[in-house]
PDB file of C-alpha atoms in Angstrom:
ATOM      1  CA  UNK Z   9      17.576  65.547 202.130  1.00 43.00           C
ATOM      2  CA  UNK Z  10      15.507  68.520 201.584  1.00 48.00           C
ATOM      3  CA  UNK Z  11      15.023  69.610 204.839  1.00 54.00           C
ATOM      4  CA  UNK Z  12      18.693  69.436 204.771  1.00 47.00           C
ATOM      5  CA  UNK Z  13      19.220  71.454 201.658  1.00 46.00           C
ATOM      6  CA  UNK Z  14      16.933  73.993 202.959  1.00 47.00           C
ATOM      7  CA  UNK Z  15      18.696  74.931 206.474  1.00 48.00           C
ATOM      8  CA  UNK Z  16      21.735  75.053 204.737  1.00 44.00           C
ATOM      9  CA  UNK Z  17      20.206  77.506 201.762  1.00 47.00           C
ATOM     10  CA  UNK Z  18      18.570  79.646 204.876  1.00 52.00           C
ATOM     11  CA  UNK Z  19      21.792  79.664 206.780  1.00 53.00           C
ATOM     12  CA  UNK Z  20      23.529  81.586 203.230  1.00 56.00           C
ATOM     13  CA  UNK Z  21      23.868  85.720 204.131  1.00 53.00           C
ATOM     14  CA  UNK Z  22      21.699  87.206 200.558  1.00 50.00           C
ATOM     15  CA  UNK Z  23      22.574  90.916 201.480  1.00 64.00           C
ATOM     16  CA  UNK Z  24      24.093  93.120 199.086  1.00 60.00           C
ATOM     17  CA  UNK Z  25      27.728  93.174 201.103  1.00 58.00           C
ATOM     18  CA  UNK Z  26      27.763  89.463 201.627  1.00 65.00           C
ATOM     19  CA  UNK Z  27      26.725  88.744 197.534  1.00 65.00           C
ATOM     20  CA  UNK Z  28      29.232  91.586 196.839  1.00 61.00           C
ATOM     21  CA  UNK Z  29      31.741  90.045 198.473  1.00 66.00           C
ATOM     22  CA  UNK Z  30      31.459  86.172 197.233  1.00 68.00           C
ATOM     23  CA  UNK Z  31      31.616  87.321 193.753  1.00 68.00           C
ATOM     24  CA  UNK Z  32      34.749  86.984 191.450  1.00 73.00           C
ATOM     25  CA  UNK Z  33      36.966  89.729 191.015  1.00 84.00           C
ATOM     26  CA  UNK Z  34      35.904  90.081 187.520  1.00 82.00           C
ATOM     27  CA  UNK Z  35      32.161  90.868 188.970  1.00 80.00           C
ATOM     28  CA  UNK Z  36      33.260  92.809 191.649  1.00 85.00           C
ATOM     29  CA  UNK Z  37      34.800  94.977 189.350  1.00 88.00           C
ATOM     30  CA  UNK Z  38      31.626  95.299 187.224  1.00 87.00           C
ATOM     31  CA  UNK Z  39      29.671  96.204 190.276  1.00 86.00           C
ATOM     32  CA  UNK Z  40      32.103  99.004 191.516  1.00 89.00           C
ATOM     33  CA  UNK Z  41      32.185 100.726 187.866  1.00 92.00           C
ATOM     34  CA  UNK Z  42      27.919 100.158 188.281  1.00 91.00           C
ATOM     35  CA  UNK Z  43      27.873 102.079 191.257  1.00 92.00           C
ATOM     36  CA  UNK Z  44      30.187 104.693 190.459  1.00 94.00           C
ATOM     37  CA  UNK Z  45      28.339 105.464 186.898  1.00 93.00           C
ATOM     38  CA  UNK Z  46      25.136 105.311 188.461  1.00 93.00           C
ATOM     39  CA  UNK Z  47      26.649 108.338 191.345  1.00 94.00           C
ATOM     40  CA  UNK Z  48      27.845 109.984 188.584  1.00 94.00           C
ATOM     41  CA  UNK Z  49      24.982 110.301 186.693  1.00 94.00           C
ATOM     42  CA  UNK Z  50      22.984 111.312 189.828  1.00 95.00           C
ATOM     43  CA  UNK Z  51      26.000 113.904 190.633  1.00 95.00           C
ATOM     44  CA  UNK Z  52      25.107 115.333 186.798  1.00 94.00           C
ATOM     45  CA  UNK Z  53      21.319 115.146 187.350  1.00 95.00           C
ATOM     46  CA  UNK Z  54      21.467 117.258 190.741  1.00 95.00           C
ATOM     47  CA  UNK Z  55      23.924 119.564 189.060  1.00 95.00           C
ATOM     48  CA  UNK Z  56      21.654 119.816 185.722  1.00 95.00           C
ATOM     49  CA  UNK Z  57      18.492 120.996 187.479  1.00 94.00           C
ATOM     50  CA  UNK Z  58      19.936 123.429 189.788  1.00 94.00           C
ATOM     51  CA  UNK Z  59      21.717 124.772 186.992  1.00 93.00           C
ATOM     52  CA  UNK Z  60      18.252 124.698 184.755  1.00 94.00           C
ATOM     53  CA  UNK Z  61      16.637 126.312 187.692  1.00 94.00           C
ATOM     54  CA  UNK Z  62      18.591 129.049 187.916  1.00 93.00           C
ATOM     55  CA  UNK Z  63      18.665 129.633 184.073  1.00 92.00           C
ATOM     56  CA  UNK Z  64      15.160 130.033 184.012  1.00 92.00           C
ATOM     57  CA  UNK Z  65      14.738 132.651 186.939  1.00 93.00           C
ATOM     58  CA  UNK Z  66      18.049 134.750 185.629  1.00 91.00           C
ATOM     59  CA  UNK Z  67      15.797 134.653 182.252  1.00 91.00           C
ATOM     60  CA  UNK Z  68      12.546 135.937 184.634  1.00 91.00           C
ATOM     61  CA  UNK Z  69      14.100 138.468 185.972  1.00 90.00           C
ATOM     62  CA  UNK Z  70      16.172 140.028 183.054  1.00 89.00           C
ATOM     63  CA  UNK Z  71      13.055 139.969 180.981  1.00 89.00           C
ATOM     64  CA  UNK Z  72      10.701 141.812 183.454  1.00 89.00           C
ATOM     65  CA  UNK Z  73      13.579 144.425 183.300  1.00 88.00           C
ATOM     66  CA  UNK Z  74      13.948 144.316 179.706  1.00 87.00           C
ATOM     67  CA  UNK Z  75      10.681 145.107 179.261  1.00 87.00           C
ATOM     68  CA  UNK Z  76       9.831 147.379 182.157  1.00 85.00           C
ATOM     69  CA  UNK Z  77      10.648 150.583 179.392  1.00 80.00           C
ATOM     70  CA  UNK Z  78      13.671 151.487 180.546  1.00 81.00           C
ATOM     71  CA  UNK Z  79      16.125 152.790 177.971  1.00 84.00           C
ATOM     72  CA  UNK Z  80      18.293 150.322 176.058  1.00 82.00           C
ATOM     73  CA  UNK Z  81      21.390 152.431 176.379  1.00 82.00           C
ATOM     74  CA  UNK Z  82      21.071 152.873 180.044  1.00 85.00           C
ATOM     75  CA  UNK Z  83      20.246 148.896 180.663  1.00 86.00           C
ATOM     76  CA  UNK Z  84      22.970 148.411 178.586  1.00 85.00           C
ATOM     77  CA  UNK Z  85      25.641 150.538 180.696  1.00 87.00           C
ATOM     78  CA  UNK Z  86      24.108 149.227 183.859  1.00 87.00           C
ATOM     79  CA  UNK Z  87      24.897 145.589 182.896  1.00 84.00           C
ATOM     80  CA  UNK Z  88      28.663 146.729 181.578  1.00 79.00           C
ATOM     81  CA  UNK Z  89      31.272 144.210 180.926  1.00 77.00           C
ATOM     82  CA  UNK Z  90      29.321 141.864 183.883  1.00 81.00           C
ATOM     83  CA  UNK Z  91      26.543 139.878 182.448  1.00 84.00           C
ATOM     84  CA  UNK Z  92      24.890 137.699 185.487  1.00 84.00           C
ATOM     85  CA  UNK Z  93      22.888 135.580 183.063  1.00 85.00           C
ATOM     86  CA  UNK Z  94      22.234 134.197 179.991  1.00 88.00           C
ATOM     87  CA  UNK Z  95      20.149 136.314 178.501  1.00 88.00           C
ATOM     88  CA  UNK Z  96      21.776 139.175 180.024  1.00 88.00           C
ATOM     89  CA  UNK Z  97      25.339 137.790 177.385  1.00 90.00           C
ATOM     90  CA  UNK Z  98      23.037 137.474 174.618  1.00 90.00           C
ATOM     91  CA  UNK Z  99      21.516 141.339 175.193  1.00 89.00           C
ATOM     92  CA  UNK Z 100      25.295 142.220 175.874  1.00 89.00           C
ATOM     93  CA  UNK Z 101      26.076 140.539 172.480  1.00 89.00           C
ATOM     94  CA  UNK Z 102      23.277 142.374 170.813  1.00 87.00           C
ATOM     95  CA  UNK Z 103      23.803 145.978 171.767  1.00 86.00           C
ATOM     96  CA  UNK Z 104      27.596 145.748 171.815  1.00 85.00           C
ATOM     97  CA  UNK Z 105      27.421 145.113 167.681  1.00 83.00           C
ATOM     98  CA  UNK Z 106      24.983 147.699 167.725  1.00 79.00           C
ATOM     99  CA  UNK Z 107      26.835 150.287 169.254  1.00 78.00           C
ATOM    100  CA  UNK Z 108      30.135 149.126 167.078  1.00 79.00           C
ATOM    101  CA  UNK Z 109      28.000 149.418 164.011  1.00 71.00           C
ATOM    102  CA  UNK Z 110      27.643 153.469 164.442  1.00 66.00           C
ATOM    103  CA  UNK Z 111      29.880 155.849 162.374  1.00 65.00           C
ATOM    104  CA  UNK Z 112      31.601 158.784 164.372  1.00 62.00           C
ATOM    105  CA  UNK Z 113      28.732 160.989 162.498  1.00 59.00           C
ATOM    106  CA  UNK Z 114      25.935 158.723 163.896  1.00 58.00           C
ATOM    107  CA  UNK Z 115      25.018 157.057 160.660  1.00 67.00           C
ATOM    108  CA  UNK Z 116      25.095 153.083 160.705  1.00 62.00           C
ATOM    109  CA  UNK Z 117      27.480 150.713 158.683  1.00 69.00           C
ATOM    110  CA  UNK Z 118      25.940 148.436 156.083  1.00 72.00           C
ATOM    111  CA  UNK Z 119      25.121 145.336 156.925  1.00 73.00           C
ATOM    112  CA  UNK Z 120      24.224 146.451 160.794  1.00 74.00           C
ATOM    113  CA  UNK Z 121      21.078 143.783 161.653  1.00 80.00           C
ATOM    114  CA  UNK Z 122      22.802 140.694 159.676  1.00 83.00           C
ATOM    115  CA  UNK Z 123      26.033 141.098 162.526  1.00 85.00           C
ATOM    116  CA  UNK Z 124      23.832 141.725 165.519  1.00 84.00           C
ATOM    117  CA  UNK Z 125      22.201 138.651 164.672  1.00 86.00           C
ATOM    118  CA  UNK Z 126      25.131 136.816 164.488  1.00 90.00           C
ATOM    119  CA  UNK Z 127      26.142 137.992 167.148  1.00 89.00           C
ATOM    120  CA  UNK Z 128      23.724 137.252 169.079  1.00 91.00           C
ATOM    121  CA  UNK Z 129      23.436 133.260 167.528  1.00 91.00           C
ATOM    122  CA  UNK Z 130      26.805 132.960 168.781  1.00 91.00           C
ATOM    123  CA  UNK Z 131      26.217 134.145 171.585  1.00 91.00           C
ATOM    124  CA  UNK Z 132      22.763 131.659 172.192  1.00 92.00           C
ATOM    125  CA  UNK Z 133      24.916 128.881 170.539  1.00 93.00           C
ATOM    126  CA  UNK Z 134      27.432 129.222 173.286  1.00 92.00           C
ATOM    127  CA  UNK Z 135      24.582 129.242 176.173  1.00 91.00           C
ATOM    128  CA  UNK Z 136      23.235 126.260 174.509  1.00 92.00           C
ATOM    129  CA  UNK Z 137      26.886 124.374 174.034  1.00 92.00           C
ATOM    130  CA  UNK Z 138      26.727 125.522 178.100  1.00 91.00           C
ATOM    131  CA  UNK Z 139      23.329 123.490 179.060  1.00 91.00           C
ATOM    132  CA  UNK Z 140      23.949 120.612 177.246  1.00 91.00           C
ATOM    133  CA  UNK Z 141      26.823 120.031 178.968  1.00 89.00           C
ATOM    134  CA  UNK Z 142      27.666 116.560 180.950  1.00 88.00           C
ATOM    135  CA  UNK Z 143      24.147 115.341 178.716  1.00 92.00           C
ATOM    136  CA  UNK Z 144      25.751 113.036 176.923  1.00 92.00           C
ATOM    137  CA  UNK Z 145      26.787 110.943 180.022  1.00 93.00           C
ATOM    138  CA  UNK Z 146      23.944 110.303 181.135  1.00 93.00           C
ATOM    139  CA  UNK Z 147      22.973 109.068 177.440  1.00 93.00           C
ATOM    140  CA  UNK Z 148      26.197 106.829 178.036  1.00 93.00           C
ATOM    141  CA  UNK Z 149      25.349 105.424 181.159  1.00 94.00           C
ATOM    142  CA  UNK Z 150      21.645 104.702 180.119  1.00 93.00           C
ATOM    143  CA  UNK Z 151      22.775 102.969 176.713  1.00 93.00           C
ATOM    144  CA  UNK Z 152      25.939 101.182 178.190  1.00 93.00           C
ATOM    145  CA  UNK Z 153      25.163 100.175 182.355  1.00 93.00           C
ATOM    146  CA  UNK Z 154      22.658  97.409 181.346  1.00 93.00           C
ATOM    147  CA  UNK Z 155      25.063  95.686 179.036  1.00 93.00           C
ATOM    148  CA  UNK Z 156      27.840  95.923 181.452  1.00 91.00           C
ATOM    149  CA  UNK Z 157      25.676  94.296 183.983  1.00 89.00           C
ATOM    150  CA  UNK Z 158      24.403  91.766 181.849  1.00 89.00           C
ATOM    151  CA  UNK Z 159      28.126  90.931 180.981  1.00 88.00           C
ATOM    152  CA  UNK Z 160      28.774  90.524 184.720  1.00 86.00           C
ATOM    153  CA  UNK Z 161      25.550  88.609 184.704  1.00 86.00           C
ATOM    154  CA  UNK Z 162      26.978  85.802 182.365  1.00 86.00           C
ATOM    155  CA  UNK Z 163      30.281  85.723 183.769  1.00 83.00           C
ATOM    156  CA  UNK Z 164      28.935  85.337 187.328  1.00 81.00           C
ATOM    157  CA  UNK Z 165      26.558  82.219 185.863  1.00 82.00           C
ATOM    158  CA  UNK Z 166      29.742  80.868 183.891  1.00 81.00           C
ATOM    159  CA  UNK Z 167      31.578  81.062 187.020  1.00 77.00           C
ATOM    160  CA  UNK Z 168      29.281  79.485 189.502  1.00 74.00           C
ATOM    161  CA  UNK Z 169      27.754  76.311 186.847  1.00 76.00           C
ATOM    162  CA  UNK Z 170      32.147  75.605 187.181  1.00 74.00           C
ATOM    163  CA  UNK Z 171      31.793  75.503 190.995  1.00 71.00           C
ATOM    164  CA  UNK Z 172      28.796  73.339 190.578  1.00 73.00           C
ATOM    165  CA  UNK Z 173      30.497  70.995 188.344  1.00 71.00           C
ATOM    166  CA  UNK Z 174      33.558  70.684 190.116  1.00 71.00           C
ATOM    167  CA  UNK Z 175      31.021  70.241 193.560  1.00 67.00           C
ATOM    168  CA  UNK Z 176      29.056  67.953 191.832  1.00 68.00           C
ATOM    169  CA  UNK Z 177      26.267  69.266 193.211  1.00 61.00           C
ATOM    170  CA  UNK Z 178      23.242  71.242 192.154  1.00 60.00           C
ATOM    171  CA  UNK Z 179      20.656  71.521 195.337  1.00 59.00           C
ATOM    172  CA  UNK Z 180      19.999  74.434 195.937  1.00 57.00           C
ATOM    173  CA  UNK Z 181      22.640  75.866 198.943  1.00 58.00           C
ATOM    174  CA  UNK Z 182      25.540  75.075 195.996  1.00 59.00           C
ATOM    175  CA  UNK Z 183      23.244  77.133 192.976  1.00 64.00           C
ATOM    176  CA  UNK Z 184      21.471  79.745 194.230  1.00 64.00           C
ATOM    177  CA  UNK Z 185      24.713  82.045 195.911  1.00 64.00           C
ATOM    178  CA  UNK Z 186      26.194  81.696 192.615  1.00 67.00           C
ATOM    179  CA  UNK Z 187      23.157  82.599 190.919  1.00 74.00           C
ATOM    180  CA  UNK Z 188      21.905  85.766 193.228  1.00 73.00           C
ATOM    181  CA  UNK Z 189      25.256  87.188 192.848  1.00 75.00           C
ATOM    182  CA  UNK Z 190      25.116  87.372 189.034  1.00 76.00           C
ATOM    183  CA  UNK Z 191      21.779  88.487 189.047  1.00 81.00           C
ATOM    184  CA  UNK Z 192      22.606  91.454 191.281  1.00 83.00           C
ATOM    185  CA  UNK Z 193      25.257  92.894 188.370  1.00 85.00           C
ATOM    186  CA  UNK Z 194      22.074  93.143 186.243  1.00 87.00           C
ATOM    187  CA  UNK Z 195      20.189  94.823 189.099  1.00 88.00           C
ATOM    188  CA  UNK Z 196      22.766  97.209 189.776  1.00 89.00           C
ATOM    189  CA  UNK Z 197      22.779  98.057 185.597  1.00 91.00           C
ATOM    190  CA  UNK Z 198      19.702  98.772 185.761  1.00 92.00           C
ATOM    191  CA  UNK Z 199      19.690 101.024 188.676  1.00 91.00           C
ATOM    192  CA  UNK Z 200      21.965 102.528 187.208  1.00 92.00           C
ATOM    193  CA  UNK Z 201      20.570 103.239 183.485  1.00 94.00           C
ATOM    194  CA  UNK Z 202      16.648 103.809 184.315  1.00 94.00           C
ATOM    195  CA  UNK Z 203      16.973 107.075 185.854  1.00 94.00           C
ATOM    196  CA  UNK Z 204      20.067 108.218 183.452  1.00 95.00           C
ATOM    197  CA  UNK Z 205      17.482 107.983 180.571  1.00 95.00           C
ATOM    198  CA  UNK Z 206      14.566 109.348 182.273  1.00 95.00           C
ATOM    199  CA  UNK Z 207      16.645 112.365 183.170  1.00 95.00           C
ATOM    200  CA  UNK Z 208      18.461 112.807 180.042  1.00 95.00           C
ATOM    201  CA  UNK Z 209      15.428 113.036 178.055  1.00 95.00           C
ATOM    202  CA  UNK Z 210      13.981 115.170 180.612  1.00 95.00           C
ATOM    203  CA  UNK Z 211      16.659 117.839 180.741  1.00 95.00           C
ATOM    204  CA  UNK Z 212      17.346 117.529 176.805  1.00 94.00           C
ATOM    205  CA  UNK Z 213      13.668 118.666 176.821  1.00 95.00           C
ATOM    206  CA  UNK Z 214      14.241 121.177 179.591  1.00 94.00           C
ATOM    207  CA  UNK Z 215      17.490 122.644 177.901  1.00 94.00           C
ATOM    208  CA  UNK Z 216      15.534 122.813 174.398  1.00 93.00           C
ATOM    209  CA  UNK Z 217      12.671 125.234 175.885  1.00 94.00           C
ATOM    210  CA  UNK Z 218      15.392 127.604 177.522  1.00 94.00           C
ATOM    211  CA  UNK Z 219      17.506 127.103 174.554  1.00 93.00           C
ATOM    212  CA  UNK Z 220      13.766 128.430 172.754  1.00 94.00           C
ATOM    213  CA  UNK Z 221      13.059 131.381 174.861  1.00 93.00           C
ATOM    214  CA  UNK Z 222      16.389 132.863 174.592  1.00 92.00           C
ATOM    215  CA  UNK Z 223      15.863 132.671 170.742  1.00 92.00           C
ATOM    216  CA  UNK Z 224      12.555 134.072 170.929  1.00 92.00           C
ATOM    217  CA  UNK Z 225      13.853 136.893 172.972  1.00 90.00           C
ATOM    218  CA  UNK Z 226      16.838 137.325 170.570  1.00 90.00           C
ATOM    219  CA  UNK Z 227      13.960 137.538 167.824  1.00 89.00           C
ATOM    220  CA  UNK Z 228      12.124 140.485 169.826  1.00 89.00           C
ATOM    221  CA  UNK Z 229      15.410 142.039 170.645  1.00 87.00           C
ATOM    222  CA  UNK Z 230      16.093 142.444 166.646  1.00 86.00           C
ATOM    223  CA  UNK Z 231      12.591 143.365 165.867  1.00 86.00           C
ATOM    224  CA  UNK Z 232      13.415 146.586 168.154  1.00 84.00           C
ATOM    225  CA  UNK Z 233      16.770 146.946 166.729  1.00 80.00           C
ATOM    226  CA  UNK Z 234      15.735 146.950 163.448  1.00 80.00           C
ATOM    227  CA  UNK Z 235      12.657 149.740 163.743  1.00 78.00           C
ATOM    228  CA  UNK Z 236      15.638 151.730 164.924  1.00 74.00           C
ATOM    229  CA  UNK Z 237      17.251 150.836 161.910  1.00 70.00           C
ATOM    230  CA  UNK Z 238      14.778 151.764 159.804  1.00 64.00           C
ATOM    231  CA  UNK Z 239      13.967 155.014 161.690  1.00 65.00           C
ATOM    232  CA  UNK Z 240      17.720 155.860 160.695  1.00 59.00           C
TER     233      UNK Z 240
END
């Protein structure tokens, strides 16, 4: 009996497709959202770092010509109305409230350094709002794809312990299909959430220390603004 019971398990197709396909619509369904969360969240991962990347070498490149001594007006009217990068808006912000701030007789308005530093935090906030972006899914996916797949986990158990009932059999060619297709909605939750958290804490991090450096620029920025300030 068995040897019986074991041809018959060995004759039973375990790939993905075949467990896929013997599962209950409910299941299925389960799966399919898995795998399309799990794409998704790799489409926003992809998207995140070659977005970070580029952040960080605008930020390289602006700063070496930031501080390379050239005049502020003249870096100013060289970037224009067409800032390329972030730090590039948040200079544009800066020097644009600076420039509003002058009188027709050259004298400054009160108040001058508080608005170009508001400015400028607006202008930082919005770059931040901008990198953060699409985050939050992958904090979805990693908090919410296990549970799914443990839901389509039980259901697929519930489901095949009814077959076995009504078969009134339990060796193990009836079980273990029934079994190895729930267990696969668990897998695929899984596959699914590991990397979305191990990415979204990495780029939360990543976004945080660009988030930083633009601030600390914005910080240097006003420190020059304000000796001119004081000069006038």
């Amino acid at each position: 009996m068995e040897t019986e019971t074991l041809a018959l398990a060995q004759e039973i197709d375990f790939s993905m497709w075949s467990l896929f396909m013997r599962a209950t619509i409910t299941v299925k369904l389960v799966m399919i959202v898995l795998v399309v969360a799990s794409f998704w969240a790799w489409a926003v991962i992809i998207q995140k770092i070659i977005d970070y990347r580029k952040a960080r070498s605008e930020a390289a490149a602006f700063d070496a010509v930031f501080w390379s001594g050239e005049p502020l007006d003249d870096l100013y009217q060289k970037i224009g109305d067409t800032p390329r990068g972030a730090s590039e808006r948040v200079f544009v912000s800066g020097m644009s409230e600076w420039q509003r701030s002058h009188r027709e007789d050259g004298r400054l308005i009160a108040g001058a350094q508080s608005r170009i530093d508001r400015s400028m935090d607006v202008a930082i906030a919005k770059e931040a709002e901008g990198l953060q972006k699409s985050l939050p899914l992958l904090a979805t996916v990693g908090s919410t794809a296990p549970f799914i797949g443990l839901f389509g986990t039980v259901w697929g158990i519930m489901h095949a312990f009814i077959e076995i009932a009504k078969a009134q059999n339990t060796n193990l060619a009836v079980v273990a299909p029934g079994i190895a297709e729930a267990l696969l909605a668990t897998g695929l939750g899984l596959l699914a959430a590991i990397p979305a958290v191990v990415f979204y804490n990495k780029l939360s991090a990543d976004s945080d220390r660009i988030v930083a450096n633009y601030e600390a620029f914005a910080d240097e920025f006003a420190t020059i603004l304000s000796r001119q300030l004081d000069k006038s």
